[in-house]
XYZ file of C-alpha atoms in Angstrom:
242
model
C -46.733 46.123 -25.703
C -46.627 49.969 -25.899
C -49.523 49.617 -27.483
C -51.169 47.708 -23.835
C -49.428 49.857 -22.198
C -51.583 53.178 -23.818
C -54.618 51.302 -23.372
C -53.835 51.047 -19.507
C -53.285 54.369 -19.249
C -56.729 55.154 -20.936
C -58.197 52.942 -18.503
C -57.096 53.982 -14.986
C -59.976 51.287 -13.675
C -58.273 48.400 -15.664
C -54.915 49.811 -15.007
C -55.146 49.265 -11.318
C -57.432 45.940 -11.862
C -54.125 44.287 -13.657
C -51.637 46.360 -10.747
C -53.780 44.272 -8.042
C -54.053 41.006 -10.301
C -50.311 40.955 -10.100
C -49.896 41.754 -6.761
C -51.964 38.608 -5.889
C -50.400 36.565 -8.430
C -46.938 37.335 -7.445
C -48.877 36.501 -3.447
C -49.817 33.026 -4.449
C -46.104 32.236 -6.135
C -44.158 33.206 -2.986
C -46.956 31.371 -0.761
C -46.495 28.038 -3.005
C -42.347 28.024 -3.005
C -41.079 25.936 -1.161
C -39.058 26.986 1.671
C -35.574 27.553 2.004
C -34.002 24.152 3.427
C -32.300 25.348 6.737
C -29.835 22.661 7.164
C -30.939 20.813 10.487
C -28.505 21.954 13.507
C -25.794 19.691 14.139
C -26.295 16.616 17.319
C -23.196 16.000 18.895
C -21.962 12.760 19.396
C -19.397 10.285 20.939
C -15.963 11.691 20.588
C -16.880 15.387 19.667
C -14.294 17.282 21.154
C -16.445 20.123 22.788
C -15.312 23.339 25.214
C -17.765 24.840 27.982
C -17.634 28.376 28.808
C -19.177 30.273 31.686
C -19.199 33.558 30.765
C -19.603 35.251 34.687
C -18.408 31.559 36.566
C -14.925 31.192 34.128
C -14.122 28.461 37.328
C -16.564 25.694 35.619
C -15.085 25.697 32.563
C -14.629 22.488 30.990
C -12.952 21.221 27.437
C -13.692 17.306 27.320
C -14.267 14.575 24.700
C -17.551 12.670 24.349
C -16.976 9.458 25.878
C -18.289 6.615 24.371
C -21.587 6.326 26.071
C -22.359 9.965 25.057
C -21.620 11.742 28.405
C -18.709 14.095 30.062
C -18.481 14.764 33.691
C -19.035 18.217 35.155
C -17.998 19.982 37.902
C -20.548 19.909 40.591
C -23.051 18.535 38.562
C -21.343 14.740 37.338
C -22.269 12.818 34.897
C -24.422 14.625 31.539
C -26.014 12.050 28.191
C -25.025 15.363 25.898
C -24.800 13.158 22.492
C -28.136 13.834 20.378
C -28.134 17.237 21.548
C -26.842 20.416 19.470
C -24.602 23.010 21.395
C -27.356 25.231 22.317
C -29.000 22.689 23.488
C -26.562 21.438 26.020
C -25.430 25.190 26.813
C -29.314 25.554 28.009
C -29.114 22.496 30.497
C -26.235 23.261 31.140
C -27.725 26.564 32.640
C -30.400 24.799 34.440
C -27.734 21.893 35.748
C -25.799 25.145 37.302
C -28.949 26.980 38.683
C -28.317 26.250 41.434
C -25.431 26.682 41.707
C -24.893 30.068 40.179
C -26.065 33.759 39.774
C -25.745 33.983 36.619
C -25.172 30.606 34.681
C -24.529 32.063 30.911
C -23.258 29.095 29.231
C -22.227 28.323 25.347
C -20.637 24.553 24.193
C -18.315 25.246 21.216
C -17.731 21.554 19.367
C -13.691 22.519 18.673
C -12.817 18.965 16.754
C -15.142 16.722 14.775
C -15.770 13.114 15.418
C -17.204 12.335 12.444
C -14.873 14.352 10.620
C -11.874 12.488 12.366
C -8.622 9.505 10.449
C -6.861 7.446 12.878
C -2.929 6.908 12.758
C -1.180 4.192 14.283
C 1.113 1.657 14.244
C 5.734 2.457 13.544
C 4.714 7.168 13.128
C 5.757 9.816 15.251
C 2.961 10.694 16.901
C 0.161 8.415 15.836
C -3.416 9.692 17.296
C -6.814 10.752 15.790
C -6.622 14.052 13.077
C -9.300 16.207 12.172
C -9.543 15.051 8.668
C -9.773 18.763 6.555
C -10.777 18.701 3.487
C -8.653 16.457 0.957
C -6.295 14.232 2.799
C -4.878 11.457 1.190
C -2.779 8.898 3.317
C 0.714 10.092 2.393
C -0.340 13.758 4.081
C -2.215 12.062 6.986
C 2.053 10.076 7.581
C 3.553 12.878 6.818
C 0.495 15.310 9.688
C 1.635 12.418 11.834
C 5.478 12.913 11.940
C 6.415 10.534 9.603
C 7.512 7.078 9.880
C 9.890 5.338 12.396
C 13.629 3.663 11.669
C 11.215 0.537 12.393
C 8.167 1.496 10.178
C 7.710 -1.276 7.093
C 8.222 1.144 4.289
C 6.889 -0.230 2.083
C 2.641 -0.945 2.503
C 0.643 0.913 5.210
C -3.132 -0.997 6.247
C -5.493 0.987 5.522
C -9.095 -0.583 7.963
C -12.235 2.150 6.096
C -15.469 1.286 7.692
C -18.575 0.222 5.268
C -22.158 -1.251 5.470
C -21.012 -4.738 6.152
C -18.580 -3.611 8.890
C -14.806 -3.066 9.039
C -12.423 -3.157 5.681
C -9.029 -3.438 5.418
C -6.876 -3.249 2.493
C -3.368 -3.147 2.402
C -1.894 -0.057 0.845
C 1.571 0.744 -1.634
C 3.739 3.023 -0.028
C 6.613 2.428 -2.495
C 6.068 4.097 -6.702
C 5.034 1.609 -9.501
C 7.469 2.412 -12.002
C 7.252 6.004 -13.090
C 3.393 6.165 -11.698
C 3.304 7.587 -8.236
C 2.702 5.858 -5.197
C -1.138 4.485 -4.134
C -1.046 6.008 -0.468
C -0.373 8.968 -3.004
C -3.338 9.191 -4.728
C -6.187 7.386 -2.259
C -8.336 9.757 -0.514
C -9.050 8.772 2.897
C -13.065 9.096 4.449
C -14.267 10.150 7.846
C -13.057 7.315 10.096
C -10.627 5.877 8.532
C -7.840 4.358 10.096
C -3.766 4.388 8.988
C -1.654 1.531 10.771
C 2.145 1.265 10.413
C 3.610 -2.300 10.374
C 7.366 -3.051 11.700
C 9.886 -4.289 9.506
C 10.038 -7.612 8.825
C 6.527 -8.610 10.190
C 4.783 -11.104 7.735
C 1.425 -11.337 9.775
C 0.188 -7.671 9.747
C -3.614 -8.868 10.223
C -2.321 -10.567 13.647
C 0.055 -7.333 14.226
C -3.371 -5.202 13.207
C -5.144 -7.446 15.692
C -3.346 -5.983 18.628
C -2.886 -3.529 17.563
C -6.362 -2.019 17.776
C -7.250 -4.058 21.784
C -4.550 -2.351 23.113
C -5.526 0.838 21.426
C -8.842 0.466 22.459
C -9.374 3.484 25.030
C -8.106 5.954 22.817
C -10.186 4.569 19.014
C -13.079 4.650 21.493
C -12.425 8.458 22.899
C -12.212 9.195 19.086
C -15.283 7.476 17.438
C -13.936 4.194 16.353
C -16.704 1.963 17.472
C -17.418 0.626 14.126
C -14.144 -1.632 15.022
C -15.022 -3.430 18.068
C -18.609 -4.249 16.325
C -17.317 -7.587 15.515
C -14.622 -7.716 17.735
C -12.273 -10.362 19.231
C -9.625 -12.692 18.167
C -9.312 -11.925 14.557
C -10.813 -9.557 14.256
C -9.673 -9.454 10.094
C -7.895 -12.974 9.380
C -8.998 -12.069 5.504
C -5.508 -10.100 5.184
C -2.931 -12.283 3.904
């Protein structure tokens, strides 16, 4: 290495040529390097809870959950199809729509709750409804987040409904520990769009109860983005549960 450096010092022209070659190689490598993998912009979907703020016209501010058909309703301009748009695209669209209603329609759209990171806890719990799935969560943790079980709840098991490629899949999950092992509900990690149903104590045919529960709660479930439950809607949605 030292010998090569000395040779370049004695031959300035060769040194310049070497520097030029190195620069060329570096430029070529940079050009051939793959571009950074920038994640695509998030696009809004049914069930997303969004906040729309007008910087100079707060009277138009709105907070809405995107309907199952992908639409929200806004003051003065009516309904807008927003599912499939990035928040920045919706901001621009709203600025265009409100151009005739406001002098400076500067709009900011923020997603407060993401539909694709939700679970739903229903049945015999203190606070039934959708919850944001933040990080890792278990069935037992979700029940605690829903305020715990009512006195009328079946304290031995719950029903877990999960979205799969072939449709809704339902399982019965134990709440009580078997011997020295932890309860099954404390070890099963939840996935987006999981639905946990706590049945009433003493009910034998849990599938019928769950089926009725889903139908009775259809607006809340659909507004929370649980559309997959209705792909095969009808009587006996889950006939296989014993």
